[in-house]
Amino acid sequence: MSQPNDFGFGEEAALLKDSARKFFADNLPVDALHRLVADNPDPDRAPAVIWREDLWQQMVELGWSMLAVPEAAGGLGMPLVAVAGLVEELGRAAFPCPLLGTLNATYVLAACGDSGLAALEEICGGRSAALALTGASGSWQAADTPLTVSGGRLSGTASYVQDAGKADRLLALAHCDSGFALYWVDAKADGVAIDSDAIVDLTRDQARVTFSDVEALRVSDNGLVAVNQAMPAIWTLLAADMAGAAEWQLQTTVEYVSTRKQFERPLGFFQAVKHPLVDVMIRIDETRSLLYNAACAWDHEPEKAAQYAHMAKASASDLAGYASSRSVQYHGGIGFTWECFVHLYFKRQKHSQVLFGDGAWHRAQLADILLPAAA
Amino acid sequence: MSDSAHRDSPEQAEFRQYCQDWLANNTPGEPPVRLPQSALEIMTEAQLAYLQDWQKAAYDAGLVGCDYPVEVGGGGRKDCQRIANQEMIRARTPFFPNVIGLGMAAPTVFYHGQDALKQQLLPRLFSGEDIWCQGFSEPGAGSDLASVQTFAERKGDKWVINGHKVWTSLAHFAEWMILLLRTDKSHKYDGLSYFVVPIRSALGKGVTVRPLIKITGETGFNEVIFDNLEVDDSFRLDELGKGWQVAMTTLLHERGAGELQTPRSGGMTSRSTHETKAAAVMDLARNTPRGEGCAAADPLLRDRLMQAVIREKAFEQSQRRSRVQPLLDHPMRLPLQNKLLASEIAQEVSELALDVAGPAGSLYLADANAPAGGQWPLAYMNTFGMTIAAGTSEVQRNILGERVLGMPKSK
């Protein structure tokens, strides 16, 4: 199969991206975001789940949470390139909501065949979701899931569950007698305990989720295959979030160094400041080109999807670290304070940088594909 | 169907088929002599003759200058040079020798020359019969190009030129030169004018060409001295004092950011020259012993190899994205990165090859044991030509920071 030259990014995708940008800018501009999530700077503050649930409901009504659900399951069946366009805008706004988790679950469920249909219909009905498959060691290999199932009951503690405090459902991968099974669990069910982590990132929540003999809907007997099949989409969308956030960091920092004067010159006059910001731009463009290539491969050339998604997430992770450090550094003293908005993005990006594998991990995976025998 | 053929217009699809058919029968055989890595290091008449024959054949077949109007010797097609380039690269043809002509002189003459001049110059430029060179840099004018001092003094309908140009690639073979010079000493930018100058016919009569030797030991570029050379006013491009604006057209195309696609042949990917992409470094790593195994098993080298692969892929995909309107920001944001990225990625890749090769990377062209015939150290050294010429990487970052991001000018 071959990819269309334009990534398959058509008019519908462009409209979706534009309307998402407008929605986030109108409803939660960065000053409002800061008032919402950065109200309490106390480093010892208790973990809290802070978001605008009313805005999430509006996003659900716009159909954004069911964009990726196949039409056969009642969803909109949009291609990954279009979803990636929306998620870039989500990242640009550093918007707190369970959209990424819900999309991630969608791609896993869609790989489960008919047994995933009931759960996908719940997503179409407005339910949000989070993936539970990582253990305390932080391994991103799905086969390392800490959860087990016996006698049809789910047990164990999943760590680093993203936006668990906002999700209605948990999609859990567990070891079972025959291999790996996937379960669709009501987050409020008896035996489910969600312990929020105290995290640096103010725009997300994260939790350890403990399952104690929980009875739940089994959506796949072949869960590892479904999760691994969905991973390229998951990596690609996270890369899109990071590219969008990095563009905000770039534009905000460029604006600051173009107005702030020292030595009778705007800071951006000095090449020690100007050139690294150009490098941030270049890395953003590399990441964007790679992530739309990965998304297009997912849509049109699935045999290349994993390879290209590793490239996109590796590039995005390195970009996120670089753009974050430069954004704080070039804001100078004010950039080191809680009142300057750059810390919101700095913290989200440092979080995204390691989620689902950092740059070195994705390059190691890619090397195993491209240089297999030598390892 | 190939990737690139997917969204061709009917005209492009037909032309692509034509190119494939022609190339199947007309791709030249192995060259009689060792070729350099690019046209900028052509040293001998034998190398030049082989490459000129190829360019002439490709032009006669309609694969060069496709998008230029028929009146100036072009093919009169729309957005087809890209197609011809893709097919020539796929067919692993040799590179074209007249790179300065195709990439810089042609668009500049086309946009700024009078009709008669275009009709006179462009057909023989496209065919490669006339080799072109570029007279921009001077001993005192490098990154600060607008400070050129070569001066033309008016004498009736003629101009008398005196001055000294350097780093002039292909001047030793060139019939013509594009020449940026000063016609007014009282204005830095507005005192510049732009000419096309016949230099081969003036050798020993006002023009001296002397070779400069590169860091690699190769020649290919020169210094050119003008001593009372008389040229006709009809060789001036655009108005007097507009030289800087004309030079911007040249530089935009030189940096791969111009309106007209430059005809580009196989180049580095041709059979007879050396492949310098990351894939070739991976091959080198598989074949280079390291400890008990090979260099490709070393985790640190694997990480760097993947960094190189990823950057190459990103550059390729940015070319693709640059034609997808809804995924673009500032219209010059991607085009103005082309030169910087092409040169820096090539440098990163060839430097990595030397690290992979280890001690064997010390072996050069004349050593029978050198990996890839000693082409890796040659490639690495030559990339500094790329990161310095046509505006250094530092100048490119100024341009990107100022023109695309809108930061204050650093001068």
PDB file of N, CA, C and O in Angstrom, chain B residues 248-280:
ATOM      1  N   MET B 248      19.336  38.132  -4.371  1.00  0.00           N
ATOM      2  CA  MET B 248      18.420  37.391  -3.499  1.00  0.00           C
ATOM      3  C   MET B 248      17.702  36.285  -4.275  1.00  0.00           C
ATOM      4  O   MET B 248      17.442  35.212  -3.737  1.00  0.00           O
ATOM      5  N   THR B 249      17.369  36.558  -5.528  1.00  0.00           N
ATOM      6  CA  THR B 249      16.769  35.509  -6.366  1.00  0.00           C
ATOM      7  C   THR B 249      17.747  34.340  -6.513  1.00  0.00           C
ATOM      8  O   THR B 249      17.372  33.179  -6.381  1.00  0.00           O
ATOM      9  N   THR B 250      19.009  34.677  -6.782  1.00  0.00           N
ATOM     10  CA  THR B 250      20.029  33.631  -6.911  1.00  0.00           C
ATOM     11  C   THR B 250      20.131  32.812  -5.634  1.00  0.00           C
ATOM     12  O   THR B 250      20.104  31.581  -5.658  1.00  0.00           O
ATOM     13  N   LEU B 251      20.235  33.519  -4.504  1.00  0.00           N
ATOM     14  CA  LEU B 251      20.487  32.823  -3.239  1.00  0.00           C
ATOM     15  C   LEU B 251      19.286  31.995  -2.811  1.00  0.00           C
ATOM     16  O   LEU B 251      19.426  30.896  -2.275  1.00  0.00           O
ATOM     17  N   LEU B 252      18.084  32.525  -3.055  1.00  0.00           N
ATOM     18  CA  LEU B 252      16.875  31.783  -2.701  1.00  0.00           C
ATOM     19  C   LEU B 252      16.854  30.434  -3.422  1.00  0.00           C
ATOM     20  O   LEU B 252      16.553  29.397  -2.831  1.00  0.00           O
ATOM     21  N   HIS B 253      17.217  30.463  -4.711  1.00  0.00           N
ATOM     22  CA  HIS B 253      17.229  29.199  -5.465  1.00  0.00           C
ATOM     23  C   HIS B 253      18.410  28.324  -5.065  1.00  0.00           C
ATOM     24  O   HIS B 253      18.289  27.110  -4.981  1.00  0.00           O
ATOM     25  N   GLU B 254      19.550  28.946  -4.793  1.00  0.00           N
ATOM     26  CA  GLU B 254      20.710  28.180  -4.364  1.00  0.00           C
ATOM     27  C   GLU B 254      20.402  27.412  -3.087  1.00  0.00           C
ATOM     28  O   GLU B 254      20.866  26.295  -2.876  1.00  0.00           O
ATOM     29  N   ARG B 255      19.590  28.024  -2.228  1.00  0.00           N
ATOM     30  CA  ARG B 255      19.264  27.396  -0.944  1.00  0.00           C
ATOM     31  C   ARG B 255      18.041  26.501  -1.043  1.00  0.00           C
ATOM     32  O   ARG B 255      17.485  26.080  -0.034  1.00  0.00           O
ATOM     33  N   GLY B 256      17.585  26.252  -2.264  1.00  0.00           N
ATOM     34  CA  GLY B 256      16.477  25.313  -2.447  1.00  0.00           C
ATOM     35  C   GLY B 256      15.138  25.878  -2.023  1.00  0.00           C
ATOM     36  O   GLY B 256      14.203  25.131  -1.742  1.00  0.00           O
ATOM     37  N   ALA B 257      15.017  27.205  -1.966  1.00  0.00           N
ATOM     38  CA  ALA B 257      13.775  27.797  -1.487  1.00  0.00           C
ATOM     39  C   ALA B 257      13.098  28.641  -2.568  1.00  0.00           C
ATOM     40  O   ALA B 257      12.196  29.410  -2.296  1.00  0.00           O
ATOM     41  N   GLY B 258      13.548  28.504  -3.818  1.00  0.00           N
ATOM     42  CA  GLY B 258      13.013  29.341  -4.892  1.00  0.00           C
ATOM     43  C   GLY B 258      11.756  28.778  -5.513  1.00  0.00           C
ATOM     44  O   GLY B 258      11.349  27.652  -5.235  1.00  0.00           O
ATOM     45  N   GLU B 259      11.181  29.588  -6.385  1.00  0.00           N
ATOM     46  CA  GLU B 259       9.936  29.219  -7.064  1.00  0.00           C
ATOM     47  C   GLU B 259      10.170  28.064  -8.041  1.00  0.00           C
ATOM     48  O   GLU B 259       9.399  27.114  -8.100  1.00  0.00           O
ATOM     49  N   LEU B 260      11.267  28.164  -8.804  1.00  0.00           N
ATOM     50  CA  LEU B 260      11.536  27.164  -9.835  1.00  0.00           C
ATOM     51  C   LEU B 260      12.348  26.000  -9.275  1.00  0.00           C
ATOM     52  O   LEU B 260      13.379  26.204  -8.628  1.00  0.00           O
ATOM     53  N   GLN B 261      11.877  24.815  -9.529  1.00  0.00           N
ATOM     54  CA  GLN B 261      12.581  23.609  -9.088  1.00  0.00           C
ATOM     55  C   GLN B 261      13.865  23.431  -9.899  1.00  0.00           C
ATOM     56  O   GLN B 261      13.837  23.492 -11.127  1.00  0.00           O
ATOM     57  N   THR B 262      14.979  23.218  -9.227  1.00  0.00           N
ATOM     58  CA  THR B 262      16.253  23.023  -9.930  1.00  0.00           C
ATOM     59  C   THR B 262      16.326  21.621 -10.527  1.00  0.00           C
ATOM     60  O   THR B 262      16.040  20.649  -9.838  1.00  0.00           O
ATOM     61  N   PRO B 263      16.698  21.509 -11.822  1.00  0.00           N
ATOM     62  CA  PRO B 263      16.920  20.175 -12.386  1.00  0.00           C
ATOM     63  C   PRO B 263      18.033  19.472 -11.613  1.00  0.00           C
ATOM     64  O   PRO B 263      19.104  20.029 -11.433  1.00  0.00           O
ATOM     65  N   ARG B 264      17.742  18.289 -11.110  1.00  0.00           N
ATOM     66  CA  ARG B 264      18.697  17.585 -10.277  1.00  0.00           C
ATOM     67  C   ARG B 264      18.753  16.139 -10.736  1.00  0.00           C
ATOM     68  O   ARG B 264      17.738  15.475 -10.829  1.00  0.00           O
ATOM     69  N   SER B 265      19.955  15.689 -10.996  1.00  0.00           N
ATOM     70  CA  SER B 265      20.128  14.331 -11.472  1.00  0.00           C
ATOM     71  C   SER B 265      20.592  13.452 -10.313  1.00  0.00           C
ATOM     72  O   SER B 265      20.626  13.898  -9.176  1.00  0.00           O
ATOM     73  N   GLY B 266      20.979  12.211 -10.615  1.00  0.00           N
ATOM     74  CA  GLY B 266      21.258  11.215  -9.575  1.00  0.00           C
ATOM     75  C   GLY B 266      22.190  11.642  -8.467  1.00  0.00           C
ATOM     76  O   GLY B 266      21.966  11.346  -7.312  1.00  0.00           O
ATOM     77  N   GLY B 267      23.237  12.350  -8.807  1.00  0.00           N
ATOM     78  CA  GLY B 267      24.149  12.822  -7.786  1.00  0.00           C
ATOM     79  C   GLY B 267      24.737  11.696  -6.956  1.00  0.00           C
ATOM     80  O   GLY B 267      25.166  10.681  -7.490  1.00  0.00           O
ATOM     81  N   MET B 268      24.717  11.897  -5.667  1.00  0.00           N
ATOM     82  CA  MET B 268      25.380  10.977  -4.748  1.00  0.00           C
ATOM     83  C   MET B 268      24.859   9.550  -4.849  1.00  0.00           C
ATOM     84  O   MET B 268      25.500   8.627  -4.382  1.00  0.00           O
ATOM     85  N   THR B 269      23.660   9.381  -5.371  1.00  0.00           N
ATOM     86  CA  THR B 269      23.089   8.040  -5.372  1.00  0.00           C
ATOM     87  C   THR B 269      23.420   7.287  -6.661  1.00  0.00           C
ATOM     88  O   THR B 269      22.961   6.183  -6.852  1.00  0.00           O
ATOM     89  N   SER B 270      24.223   7.897  -7.520  1.00  0.00           N
ATOM     90  CA  SER B 270      24.516   7.196  -8.774  1.00  0.00           C
ATOM     91  C   SER B 270      25.398   5.980  -8.491  1.00  0.00           C
ATOM     92  O   SER B 270      26.109   5.913  -7.505  1.00  0.00           O
ATOM     93  N   ARG B 271      25.370   5.026  -9.379  1.00  0.00           N
ATOM     94  CA  ARG B 271      26.098   3.772  -9.163  1.00  0.00           C
ATOM     95  C   ARG B 271      27.590   3.996  -9.030  1.00  0.00           C
ATOM     96  O   ARG B 271      28.263   3.313  -8.285  1.00  0.00           O
ATOM     97  N   SER B 272      28.065   4.970  -9.796  1.00  0.00           N
ATOM     98  CA  SER B 272      29.510   5.120  -9.901  1.00  0.00           C
ATOM     99  C   SER B 272      30.083   5.963  -8.762  1.00  0.00           C
ATOM    100  O   SER B 272      31.274   5.962  -8.541  1.00  0.00           O
ATOM    101  N   THR B 273      29.250   6.673  -8.041  1.00  0.00           N
ATOM    102  CA  THR B 273      29.785   7.440  -6.920  1.00  0.00           C
ATOM    103  C   THR B 273      29.324   6.788  -5.625  1.00  0.00           C
ATOM    104  O   THR B 273      28.693   5.746  -5.612  1.00  0.00           O
ATOM    105  N   HIS B 274      29.627   7.444  -4.537  1.00  0.00           N
ATOM    106  CA  HIS B 274      29.509   6.801  -3.246  1.00  0.00           C
ATOM    107  C   HIS B 274      28.239   7.244  -2.539  1.00  0.00           C
ATOM    108  O   HIS B 274      27.907   8.423  -2.491  1.00  0.00           O
ATOM    109  N   GLU B 275      27.534   6.296  -1.997  1.00  0.00           N
ATOM    110  CA  GLU B 275      26.293   6.564  -1.255  1.00  0.00           C
ATOM    111  C   GLU B 275      26.643   7.121   0.130  1.00  0.00           C
ATOM    112  O   GLU B 275      27.383   6.493   0.877  1.00  0.00           O
ATOM    113  N   THR B 276      26.126   8.305   0.464  1.00  0.00           N
ATOM    114  CA  THR B 276      26.494   8.890   1.762  1.00  0.00           C
ATOM    115  C   THR B 276      25.301   9.077   2.687  1.00  0.00           C
ATOM    116  O   THR B 276      25.294   9.937   3.540  1.00  0.00           O
ATOM    117  N   LYS B 277      24.273   8.262   2.509  1.00  0.00           N
ATOM    118  CA  LYS B 277      23.103   8.354   3.391  1.00  0.00           C
ATOM    119  C   LYS B 277      23.286   7.468   4.633  1.00  0.00           C
ATOM    120  O   LYS B 277      24.169   6.609   4.667  1.00  0.00           O
ATOM    121  N   ALA B 278      22.398   7.675   5.598  1.00  0.00           N
ATOM    122  CA  ALA B 278      22.488   6.901   6.847  1.00  0.00           C
ATOM    123  C   ALA B 278      22.404   5.404   6.583  1.00  0.00           C
ATOM    124  O   ALA B 278      23.038   4.612   7.293  1.00  0.00           O
ATOM    125  N   ALA B 279      21.642   4.999   5.564  1.00  0.00           N
ATOM    126  CA  ALA B 279      21.544   3.572   5.260  1.00  0.00           C
ATOM    127  C   ALA B 279      22.922   2.996   4.948  1.00  0.00           C
ATOM    128  O   ALA B 279      23.237   1.860   5.326  1.00  0.00           O
ATOM    129  N   ALA B 280      23.760   3.786   4.283  1.00  0.00           N
ATOM    130  CA  ALA B 280      25.104   3.314   3.964  1.00  0.00           C
ATOM    131  C   ALA B 280      25.955   3.216   5.228  1.00  0.00           C
ATOM    132  O   ALA B 280      26.824   2.347   5.338  1.00  0.00           O
TER     133      ALA B 280
END
